[in-house]
PDB file of C-alpha atoms in Angstrom:
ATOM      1  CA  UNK A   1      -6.507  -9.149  21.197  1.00 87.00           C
ATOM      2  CA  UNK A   2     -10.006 -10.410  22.166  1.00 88.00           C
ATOM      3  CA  UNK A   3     -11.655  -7.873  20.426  1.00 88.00           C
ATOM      4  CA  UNK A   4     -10.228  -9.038  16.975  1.00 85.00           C
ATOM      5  CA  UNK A   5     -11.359 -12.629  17.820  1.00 84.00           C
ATOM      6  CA  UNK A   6      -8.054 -14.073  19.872  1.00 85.00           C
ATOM      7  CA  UNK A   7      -6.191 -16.450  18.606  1.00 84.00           C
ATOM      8  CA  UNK A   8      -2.633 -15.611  15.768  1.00 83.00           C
ATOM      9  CA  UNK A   9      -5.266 -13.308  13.999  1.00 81.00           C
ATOM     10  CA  UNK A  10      -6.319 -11.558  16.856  1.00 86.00           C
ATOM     11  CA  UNK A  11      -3.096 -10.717  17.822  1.00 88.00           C
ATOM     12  CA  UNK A  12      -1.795  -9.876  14.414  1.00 85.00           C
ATOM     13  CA  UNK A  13      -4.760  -7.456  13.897  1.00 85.00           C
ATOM     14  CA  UNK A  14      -3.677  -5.854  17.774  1.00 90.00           C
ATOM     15  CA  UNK A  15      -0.353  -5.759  16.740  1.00 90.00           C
ATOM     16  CA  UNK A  16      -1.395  -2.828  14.457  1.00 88.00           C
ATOM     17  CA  UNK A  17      -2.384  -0.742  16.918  1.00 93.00           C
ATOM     18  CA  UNK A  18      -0.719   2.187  18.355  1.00 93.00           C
ATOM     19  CA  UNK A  19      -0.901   3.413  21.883  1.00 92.00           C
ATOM     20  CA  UNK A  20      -1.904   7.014  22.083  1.00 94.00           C
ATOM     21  CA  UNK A  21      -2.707   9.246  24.931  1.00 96.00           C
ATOM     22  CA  UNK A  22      -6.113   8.853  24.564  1.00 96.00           C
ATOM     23  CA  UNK A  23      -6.334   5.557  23.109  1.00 92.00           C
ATOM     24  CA  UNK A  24      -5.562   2.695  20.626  1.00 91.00           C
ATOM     25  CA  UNK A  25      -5.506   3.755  16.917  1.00 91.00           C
ATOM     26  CA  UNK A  26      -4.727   1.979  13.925  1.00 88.00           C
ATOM     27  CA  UNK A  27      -1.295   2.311  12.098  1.00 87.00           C
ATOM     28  CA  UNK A  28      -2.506   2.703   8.575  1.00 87.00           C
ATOM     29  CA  UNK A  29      -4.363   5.421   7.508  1.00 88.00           C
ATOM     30  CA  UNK A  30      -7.856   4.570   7.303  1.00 85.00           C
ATOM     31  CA  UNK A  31      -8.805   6.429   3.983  1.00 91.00           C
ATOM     32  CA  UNK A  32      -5.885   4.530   2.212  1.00 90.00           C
ATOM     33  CA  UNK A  33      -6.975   1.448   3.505  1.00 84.00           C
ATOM     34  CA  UNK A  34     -11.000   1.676   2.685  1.00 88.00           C
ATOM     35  CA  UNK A  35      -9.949   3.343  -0.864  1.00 87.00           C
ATOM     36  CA  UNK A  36      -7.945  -0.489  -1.632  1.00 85.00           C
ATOM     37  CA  UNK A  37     -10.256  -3.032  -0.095  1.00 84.00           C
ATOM     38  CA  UNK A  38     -13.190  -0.855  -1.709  1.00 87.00           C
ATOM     39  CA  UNK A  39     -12.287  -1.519  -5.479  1.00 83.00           C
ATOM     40  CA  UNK A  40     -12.226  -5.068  -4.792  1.00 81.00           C
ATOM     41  CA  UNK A  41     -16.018  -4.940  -3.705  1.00 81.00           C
ATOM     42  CA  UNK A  42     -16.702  -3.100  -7.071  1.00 85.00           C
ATOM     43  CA  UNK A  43     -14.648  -4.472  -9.602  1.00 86.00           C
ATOM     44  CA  UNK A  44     -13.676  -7.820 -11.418  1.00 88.00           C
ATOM     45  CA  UNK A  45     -10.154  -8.643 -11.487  1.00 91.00           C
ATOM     46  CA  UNK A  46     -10.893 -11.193 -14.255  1.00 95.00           C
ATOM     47  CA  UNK A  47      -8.714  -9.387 -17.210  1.00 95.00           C
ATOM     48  CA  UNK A  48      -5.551  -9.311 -15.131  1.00 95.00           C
ATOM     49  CA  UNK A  49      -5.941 -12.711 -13.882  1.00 96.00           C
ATOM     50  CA  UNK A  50      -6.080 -13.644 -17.714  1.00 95.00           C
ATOM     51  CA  UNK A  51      -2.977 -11.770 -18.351  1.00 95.00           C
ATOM     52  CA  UNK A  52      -0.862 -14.211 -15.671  1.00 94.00           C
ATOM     53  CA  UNK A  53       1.394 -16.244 -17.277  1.00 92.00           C
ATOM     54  CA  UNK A  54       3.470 -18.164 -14.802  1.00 92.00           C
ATOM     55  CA  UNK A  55       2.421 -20.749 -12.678  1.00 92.00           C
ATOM     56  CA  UNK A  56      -0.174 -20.224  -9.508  1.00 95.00           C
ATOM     57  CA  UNK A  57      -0.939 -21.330  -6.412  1.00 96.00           C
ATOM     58  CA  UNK A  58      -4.549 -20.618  -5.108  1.00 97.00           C
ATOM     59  CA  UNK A  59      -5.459 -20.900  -1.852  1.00 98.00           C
ATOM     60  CA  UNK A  60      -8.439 -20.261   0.058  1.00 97.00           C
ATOM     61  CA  UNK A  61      -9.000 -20.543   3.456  1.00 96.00           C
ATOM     62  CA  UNK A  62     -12.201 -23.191   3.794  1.00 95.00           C
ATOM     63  CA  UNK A  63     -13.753 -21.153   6.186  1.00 93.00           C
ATOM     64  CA  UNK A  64     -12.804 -17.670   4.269  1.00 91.00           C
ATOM     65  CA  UNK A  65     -14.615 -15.503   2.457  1.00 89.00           C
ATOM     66  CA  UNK A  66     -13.699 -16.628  -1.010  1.00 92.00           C
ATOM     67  CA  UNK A  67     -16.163 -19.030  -2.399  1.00 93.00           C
ATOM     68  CA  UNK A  68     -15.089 -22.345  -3.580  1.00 95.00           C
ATOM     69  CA  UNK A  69     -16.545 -21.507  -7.129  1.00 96.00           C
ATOM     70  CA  UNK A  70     -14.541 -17.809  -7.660  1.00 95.00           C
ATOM     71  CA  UNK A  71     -11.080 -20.662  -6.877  1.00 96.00           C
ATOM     72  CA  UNK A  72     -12.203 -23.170  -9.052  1.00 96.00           C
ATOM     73  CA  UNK A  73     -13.050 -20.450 -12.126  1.00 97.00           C
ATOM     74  CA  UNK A  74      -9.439 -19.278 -11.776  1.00 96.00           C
ATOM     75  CA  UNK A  75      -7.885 -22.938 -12.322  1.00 96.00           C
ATOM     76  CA  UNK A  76     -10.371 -23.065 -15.409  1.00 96.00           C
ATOM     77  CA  UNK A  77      -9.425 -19.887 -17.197  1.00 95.00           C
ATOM     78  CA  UNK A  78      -5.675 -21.223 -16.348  1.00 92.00           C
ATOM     79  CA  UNK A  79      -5.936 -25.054 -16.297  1.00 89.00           C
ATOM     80  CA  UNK A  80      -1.940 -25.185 -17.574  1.00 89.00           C
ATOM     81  CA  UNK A  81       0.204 -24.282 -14.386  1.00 90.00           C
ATOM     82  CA  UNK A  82      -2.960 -23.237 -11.671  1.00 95.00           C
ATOM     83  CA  UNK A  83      -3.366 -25.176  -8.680  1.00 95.00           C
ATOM     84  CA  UNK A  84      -5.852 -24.463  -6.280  1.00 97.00           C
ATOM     85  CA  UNK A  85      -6.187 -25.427  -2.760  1.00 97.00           C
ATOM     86  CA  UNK A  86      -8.398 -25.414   0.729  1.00 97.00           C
ATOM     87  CA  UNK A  87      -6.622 -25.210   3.924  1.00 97.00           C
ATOM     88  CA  UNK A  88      -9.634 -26.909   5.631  1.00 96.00           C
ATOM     89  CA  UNK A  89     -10.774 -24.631   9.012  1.00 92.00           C
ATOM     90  CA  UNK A  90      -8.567 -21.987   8.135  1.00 93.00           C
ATOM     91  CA  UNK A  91     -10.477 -18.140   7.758  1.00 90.00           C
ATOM     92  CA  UNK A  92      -9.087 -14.997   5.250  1.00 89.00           C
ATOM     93  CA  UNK A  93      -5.893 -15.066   7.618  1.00 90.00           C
ATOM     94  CA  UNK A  94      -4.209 -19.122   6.180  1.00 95.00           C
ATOM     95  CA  UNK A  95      -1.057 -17.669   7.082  1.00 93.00           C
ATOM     96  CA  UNK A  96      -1.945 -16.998  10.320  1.00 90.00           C
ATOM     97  CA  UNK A  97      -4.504 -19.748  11.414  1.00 90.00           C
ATOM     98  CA  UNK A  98      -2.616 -22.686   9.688  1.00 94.00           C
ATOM     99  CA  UNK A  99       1.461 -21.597   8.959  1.00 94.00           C
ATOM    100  CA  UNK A 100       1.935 -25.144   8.769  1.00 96.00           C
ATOM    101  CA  UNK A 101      -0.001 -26.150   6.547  1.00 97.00           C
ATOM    102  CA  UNK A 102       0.187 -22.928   4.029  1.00 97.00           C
ATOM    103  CA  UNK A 103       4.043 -23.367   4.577  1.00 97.00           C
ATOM    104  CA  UNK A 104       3.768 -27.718   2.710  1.00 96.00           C
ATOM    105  CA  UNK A 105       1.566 -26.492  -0.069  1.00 97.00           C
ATOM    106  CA  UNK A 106       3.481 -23.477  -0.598  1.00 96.00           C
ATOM    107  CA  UNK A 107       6.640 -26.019  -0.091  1.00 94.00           C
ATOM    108  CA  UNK A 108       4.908 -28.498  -2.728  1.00 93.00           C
ATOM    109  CA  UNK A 109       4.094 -26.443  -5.077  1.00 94.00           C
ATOM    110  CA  UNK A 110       7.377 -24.376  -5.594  1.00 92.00           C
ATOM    111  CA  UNK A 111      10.210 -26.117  -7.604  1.00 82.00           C
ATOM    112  CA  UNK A 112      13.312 -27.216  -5.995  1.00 65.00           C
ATOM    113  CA  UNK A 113      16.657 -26.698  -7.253  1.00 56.00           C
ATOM    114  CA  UNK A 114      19.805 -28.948  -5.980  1.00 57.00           C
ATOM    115  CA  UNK A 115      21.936 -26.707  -3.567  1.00 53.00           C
TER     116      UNK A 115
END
């Protein structure tokens, strides 16, 4: 768990492991998993972001990856029904750094139907 940083992330990422004779190995396959994250690195994803047509939630961890500018272009080629959002000191992993707070945006941004 220290290796992957501590902390929920570190211990999601060491919860992936698997405990071999000889070692800890990953439980995905590792050529499946370069193959997906690669096309990301090489492609725009622009077109099918176009294509969405129902409302969406953005949200980007403030100390992620994603730059603040790649959020803010998808609420402008969707300003009808795109919300975008920072989940301040959060990394890549919201879900796992800040649960809370993903959980009242995600809660605030969803309708709600009477029971």
């Amino acid at each position: 768990m220290r290796f992957f940083g501590g902390g929920p992330a570190g211990l999601a990422w060491a919860a992936g492991l698997e405990v071999r004779p000889d070692g800890l190995y990953p439980r995905v396959d590792r050529d499946v998993m370069v193959g997906c994250v690669a096309e990301s690195a090489v492609r725009s994803f622009w077109r099918e972001w176009d294509q969405v047509r129902c409302p969406a939630l953005v949200v980007r961890g403030g100390a992620g990856a994603m730059p603040a500018a790649e959020a803010e272009e998808m609420r402008v080629r969707r300003p009808a029904g795109t919300r975008v959002a920072a989940v301040a000191g959060a990394g890549h992993d919201v879900h796992l750094d800040s649960p809370a707070q993903l959980h009242a945006l995600i809660a605030e941004f969803l309708p709600t139907t009477p029971a």
